[in-house]
Coordinates of C-alpha atoms in Angstrom, one line a residue:
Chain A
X16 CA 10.2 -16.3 -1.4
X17 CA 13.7 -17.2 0.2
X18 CA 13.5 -16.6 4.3
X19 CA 14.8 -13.8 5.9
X20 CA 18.4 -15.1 6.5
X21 CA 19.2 -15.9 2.8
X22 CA 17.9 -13.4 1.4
X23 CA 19.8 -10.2 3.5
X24 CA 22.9 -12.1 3.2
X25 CA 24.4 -10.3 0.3
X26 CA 26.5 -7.1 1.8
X27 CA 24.6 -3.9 0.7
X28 CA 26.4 -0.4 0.1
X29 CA 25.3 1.5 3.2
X30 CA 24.0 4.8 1.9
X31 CA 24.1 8.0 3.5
X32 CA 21.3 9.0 6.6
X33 CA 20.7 12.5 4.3
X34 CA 20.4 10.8 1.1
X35 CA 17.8 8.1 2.2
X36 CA 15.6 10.9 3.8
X37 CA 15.7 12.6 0.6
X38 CA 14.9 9.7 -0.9
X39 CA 11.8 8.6 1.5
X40 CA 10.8 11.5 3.1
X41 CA 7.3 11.7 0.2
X42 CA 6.6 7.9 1.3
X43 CA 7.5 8.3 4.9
X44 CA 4.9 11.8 5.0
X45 CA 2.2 9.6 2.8
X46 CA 2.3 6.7 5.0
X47 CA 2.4 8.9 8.3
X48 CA -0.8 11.0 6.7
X49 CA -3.0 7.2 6.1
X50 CA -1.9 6.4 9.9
X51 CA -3.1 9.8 11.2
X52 CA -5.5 11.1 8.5
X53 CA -4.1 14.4 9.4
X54 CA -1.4 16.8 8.5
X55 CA 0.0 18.5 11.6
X56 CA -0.1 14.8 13.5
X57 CA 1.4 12.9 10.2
X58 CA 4.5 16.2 10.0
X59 CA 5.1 15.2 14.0
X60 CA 4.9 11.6 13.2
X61 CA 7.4 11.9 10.7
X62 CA 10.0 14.2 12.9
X63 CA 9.9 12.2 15.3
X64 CA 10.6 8.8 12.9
X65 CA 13.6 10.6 11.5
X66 CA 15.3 11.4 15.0
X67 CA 14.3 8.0 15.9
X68 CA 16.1 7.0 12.5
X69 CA 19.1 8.8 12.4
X70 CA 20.1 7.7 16.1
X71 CA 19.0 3.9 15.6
X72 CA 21.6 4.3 12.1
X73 CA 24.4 3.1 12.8
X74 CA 22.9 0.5 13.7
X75 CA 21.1 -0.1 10.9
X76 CA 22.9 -2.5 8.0
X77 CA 21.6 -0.1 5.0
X78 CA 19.4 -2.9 3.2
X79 CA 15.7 -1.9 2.8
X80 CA 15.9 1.2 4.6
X81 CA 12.1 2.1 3.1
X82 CA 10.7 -0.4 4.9
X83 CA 12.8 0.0 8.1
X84 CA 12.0 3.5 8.1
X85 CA 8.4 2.6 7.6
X86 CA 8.3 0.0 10.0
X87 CA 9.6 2.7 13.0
X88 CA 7.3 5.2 11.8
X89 CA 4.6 2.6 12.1
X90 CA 5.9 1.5 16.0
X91 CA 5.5 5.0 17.0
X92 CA 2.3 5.6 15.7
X93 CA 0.9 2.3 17.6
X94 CA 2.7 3.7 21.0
X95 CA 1.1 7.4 20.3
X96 CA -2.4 5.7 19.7
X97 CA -1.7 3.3 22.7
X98 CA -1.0 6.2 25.1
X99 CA -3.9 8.2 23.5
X100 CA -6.3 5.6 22.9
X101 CA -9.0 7.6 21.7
X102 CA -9.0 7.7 18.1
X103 CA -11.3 6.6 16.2
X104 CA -10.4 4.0 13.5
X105 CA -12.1 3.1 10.8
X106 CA -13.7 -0.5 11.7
X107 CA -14.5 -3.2 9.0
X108 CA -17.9 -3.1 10.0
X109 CA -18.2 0.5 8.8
X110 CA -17.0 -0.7 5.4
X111 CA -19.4 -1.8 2.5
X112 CA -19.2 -5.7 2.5
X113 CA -18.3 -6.4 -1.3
X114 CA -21.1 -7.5 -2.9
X115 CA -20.8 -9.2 -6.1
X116 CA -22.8 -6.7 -7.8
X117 CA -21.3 -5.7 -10.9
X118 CA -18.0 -6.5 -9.5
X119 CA -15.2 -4.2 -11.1
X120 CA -16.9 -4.1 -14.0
X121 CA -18.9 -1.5 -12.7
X122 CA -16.2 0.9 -11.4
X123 CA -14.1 2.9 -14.5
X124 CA -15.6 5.6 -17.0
X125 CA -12.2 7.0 -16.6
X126 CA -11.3 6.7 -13.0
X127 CA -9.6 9.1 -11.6
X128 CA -6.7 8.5 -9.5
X129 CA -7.0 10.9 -6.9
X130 CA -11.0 9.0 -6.8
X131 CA -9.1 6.2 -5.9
X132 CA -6.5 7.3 -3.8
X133 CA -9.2 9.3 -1.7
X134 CA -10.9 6.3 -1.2
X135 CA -8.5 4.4 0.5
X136 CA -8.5 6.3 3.4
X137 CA -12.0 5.0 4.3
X138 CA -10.7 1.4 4.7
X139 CA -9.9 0.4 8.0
X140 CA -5.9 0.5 9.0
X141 CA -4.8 -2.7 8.0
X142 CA -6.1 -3.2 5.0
X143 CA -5.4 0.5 4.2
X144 CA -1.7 0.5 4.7
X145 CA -0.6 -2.7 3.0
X146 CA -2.9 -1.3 -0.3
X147 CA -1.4 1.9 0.2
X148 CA 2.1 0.4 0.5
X149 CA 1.9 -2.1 -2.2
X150 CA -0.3 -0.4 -4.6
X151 CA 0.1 3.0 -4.4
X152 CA 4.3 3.3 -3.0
X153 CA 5.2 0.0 -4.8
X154 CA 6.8 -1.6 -1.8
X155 CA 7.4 -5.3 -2.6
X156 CA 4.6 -7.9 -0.6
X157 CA 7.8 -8.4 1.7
X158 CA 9.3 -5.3 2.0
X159 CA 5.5 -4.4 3.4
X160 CA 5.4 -7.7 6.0
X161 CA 8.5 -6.0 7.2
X162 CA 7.8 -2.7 7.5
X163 CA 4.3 -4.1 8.9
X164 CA 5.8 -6.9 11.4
X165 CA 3.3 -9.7 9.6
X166 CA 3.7 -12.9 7.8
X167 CA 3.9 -12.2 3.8
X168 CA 0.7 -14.3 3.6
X169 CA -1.2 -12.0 6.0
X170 CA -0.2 -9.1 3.6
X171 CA -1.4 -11.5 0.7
X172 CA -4.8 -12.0 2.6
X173 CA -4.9 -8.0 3.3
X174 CA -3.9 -7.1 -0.1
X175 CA -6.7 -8.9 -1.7
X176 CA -9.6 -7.9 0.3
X177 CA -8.5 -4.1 0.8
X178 CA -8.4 -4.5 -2.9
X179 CA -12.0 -5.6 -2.7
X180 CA -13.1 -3.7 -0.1
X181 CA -11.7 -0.3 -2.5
X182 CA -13.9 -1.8 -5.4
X183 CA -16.7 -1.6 -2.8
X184 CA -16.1 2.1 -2.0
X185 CA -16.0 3.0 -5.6
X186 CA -18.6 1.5 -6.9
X187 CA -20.1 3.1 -4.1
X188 CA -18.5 7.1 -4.7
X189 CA -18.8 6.5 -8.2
X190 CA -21.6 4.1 -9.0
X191 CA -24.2 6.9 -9.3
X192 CA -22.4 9.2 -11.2
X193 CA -21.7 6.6 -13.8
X194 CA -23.7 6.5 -16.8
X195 CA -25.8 3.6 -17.5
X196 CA -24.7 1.3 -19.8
X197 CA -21.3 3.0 -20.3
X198 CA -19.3 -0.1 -19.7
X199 CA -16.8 -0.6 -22.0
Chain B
X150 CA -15.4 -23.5 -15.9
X151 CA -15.0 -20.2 -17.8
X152 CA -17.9 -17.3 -18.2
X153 CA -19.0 -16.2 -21.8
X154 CA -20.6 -13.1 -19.9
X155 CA -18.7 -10.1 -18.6
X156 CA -20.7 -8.9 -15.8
X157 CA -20.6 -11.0 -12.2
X158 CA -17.4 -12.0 -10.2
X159 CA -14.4 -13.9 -11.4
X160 CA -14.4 -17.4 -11.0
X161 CA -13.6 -18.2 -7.4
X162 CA -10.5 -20.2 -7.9
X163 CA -9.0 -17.9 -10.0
X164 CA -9.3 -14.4 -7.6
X165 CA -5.7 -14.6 -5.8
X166 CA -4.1 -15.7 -9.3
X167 CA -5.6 -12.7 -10.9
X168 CA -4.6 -10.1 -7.9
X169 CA -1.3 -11.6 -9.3
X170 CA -1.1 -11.3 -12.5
X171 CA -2.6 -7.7 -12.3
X172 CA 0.4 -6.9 -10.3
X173 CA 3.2 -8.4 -11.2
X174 CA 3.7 -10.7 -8.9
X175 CA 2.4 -13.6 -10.4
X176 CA 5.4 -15.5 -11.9
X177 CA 5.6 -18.6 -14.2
X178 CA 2.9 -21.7 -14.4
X179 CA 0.1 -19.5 -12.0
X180 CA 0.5 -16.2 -14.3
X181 CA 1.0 -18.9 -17.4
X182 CA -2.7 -20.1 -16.2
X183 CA -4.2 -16.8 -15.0
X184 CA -3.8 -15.1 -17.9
X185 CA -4.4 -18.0 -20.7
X186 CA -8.3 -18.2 -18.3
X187 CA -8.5 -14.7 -18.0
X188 CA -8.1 -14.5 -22.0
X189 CA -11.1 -17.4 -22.2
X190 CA -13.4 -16.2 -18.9
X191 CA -15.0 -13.2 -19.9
X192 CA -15.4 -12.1 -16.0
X193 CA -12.3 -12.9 -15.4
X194 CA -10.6 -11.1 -18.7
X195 CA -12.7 -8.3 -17.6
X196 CA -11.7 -8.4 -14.0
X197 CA -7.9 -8.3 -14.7
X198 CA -8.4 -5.6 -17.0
X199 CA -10.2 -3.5 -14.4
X200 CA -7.9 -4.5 -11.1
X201 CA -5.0 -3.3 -13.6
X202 CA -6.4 -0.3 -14.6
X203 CA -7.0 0.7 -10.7
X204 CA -3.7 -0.3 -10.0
X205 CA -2.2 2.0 -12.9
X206 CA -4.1 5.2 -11.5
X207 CA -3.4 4.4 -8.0
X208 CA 0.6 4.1 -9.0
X209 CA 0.2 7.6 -11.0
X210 CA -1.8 9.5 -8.1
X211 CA 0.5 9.8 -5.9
X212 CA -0.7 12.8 -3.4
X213 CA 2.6 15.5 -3.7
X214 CA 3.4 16.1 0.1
X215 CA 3.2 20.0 0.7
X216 CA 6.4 21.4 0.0
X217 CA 6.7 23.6 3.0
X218 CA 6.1 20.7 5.2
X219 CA 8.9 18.9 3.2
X220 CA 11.3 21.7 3.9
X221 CA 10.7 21.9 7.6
X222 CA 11.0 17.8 8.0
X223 CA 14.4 18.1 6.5
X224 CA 15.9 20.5 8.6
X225 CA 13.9 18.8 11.5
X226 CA 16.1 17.9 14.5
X227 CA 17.3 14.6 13.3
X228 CA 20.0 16.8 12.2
X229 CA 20.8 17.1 15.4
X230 CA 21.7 13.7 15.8
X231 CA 23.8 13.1 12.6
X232 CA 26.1 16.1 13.6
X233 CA 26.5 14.3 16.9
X234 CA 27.3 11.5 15.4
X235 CA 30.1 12.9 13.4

């Protein structure tokens, strides 16, 4: 992956502030909801990103605004959880080591995706969001370290073990409800 | 080393290839490799197989925001701040 300084070098077509909200406003509102694991705080969160947005514009030199956008809503959640410092996070402690145990093999019988999706929000933040971003809004591994402020490898190492750490929980959710022997 | 079984973890080398290749990521010689040992390693051809499937339904189940919630963020005060602007 080329660093930072070749790889924004090429001039982008700025588009317009209303069209990219258009555009991002379903990612910016699903990323603000797996910060927050609430509506009414994840609506506010994403208010105030947008003002936050449209002043720090023209500014801005239009390439990757997903991930730019992300990456302010993500610095205001951390100042609102700074000043409030009381909510309670999901800890990888809380979290079902993976255990080897049938491994994916035993997760499927038609999975549904909203199974999955639902699970993610028991991971704990930073594994959560770069599996959310990657997986689930199809940022590139960079676009995320960006958005994120982290090296691409830390994303790598996140990736794989939210990824893992997901297996866990639905082997877990679904492991009982499976039938025996069902494997395909 | 490659597994005849299906059931147990992937080979331990091969994990971060086969994140890869499920993802489409993985590019030339490593997704040339992960996916020639995944076809061989039953573990591992079963692993990809599952990782990709996950993958696919997380892509496809992507929660709709609530439309009301939608409308209010886009007339939200940022709007404010573009007509300022202009």
């Amino acid at each position: 992956m080329l660093p930072n300084v070749f790889r924004r070098q090429t001039p982008v077509h700025k588009p317009r502030f209303e069209d990219v909200v258009e555009t991002e406003l379903p990612v910016l509102y699903r990323t603000a909801k797996r910060l927050t694991m609430n509506d009414s705080e994840a609506e506010d969160l994403v208010g105030q990103t947008l003002y936050l947005a449209a002043r720090a514009w023209p500014t801005f030199d239009g390439a990757y605004p997903r991930s730019w956008m992300i990456k302010i809503l993500r610095n205001e959640h951390l100042g609102r959880r700074k000043k409030a410092d009381n909510r309670p996070e999901v800890a990888l402690d809380d979290v079902a080591e993976p255990s080897h145990d049938g491994y994916w093999q035993a997760i499927d019988w038609g999975i549904v995706g909203q199974e999955v999706v639902r699970a993610l929000d028991f991971l704990p933040e930073d594994y959560r969001m770069a599996v959310a971003l990657c997986d689930v809004e199809g940022l590139t591994r960079q676009e995320v370290a960006d958005a994120l402020g982290v090296p691409e490898g830390t994303v790598n190492s996140r990736l794989h073990r939210g990824r893992n750490l997901l297996r866990a929980r639905l082997v877990a959710l679904l492991g009982d409800a499976a039938p025996q022997g069902a494997h395909p | 080393m490659s597994h005849h079984d299906i059931e147990g973890p992937p080979c331990s080398h091969m994990e971060h290839m086969l994140h890869d290749a499920a993802d489409g990521t993985g590019r030339g010689l490593r997704l040339w490799y992960a996916l020639h040992h995944a076809a061989r390693c039953g573990r591992c051809g079963r692993f990809l197989s599952r990782l990709r499937e996950t993958l696919s339904a997380m892509r496809q189940a992507k929660p709709e925001p609530e439309a009301d919630a939608m409308a209010r963020l886009k007339a939200g005060r940022w709007r404010d701040e573009m007509s300022a602007e202009e």
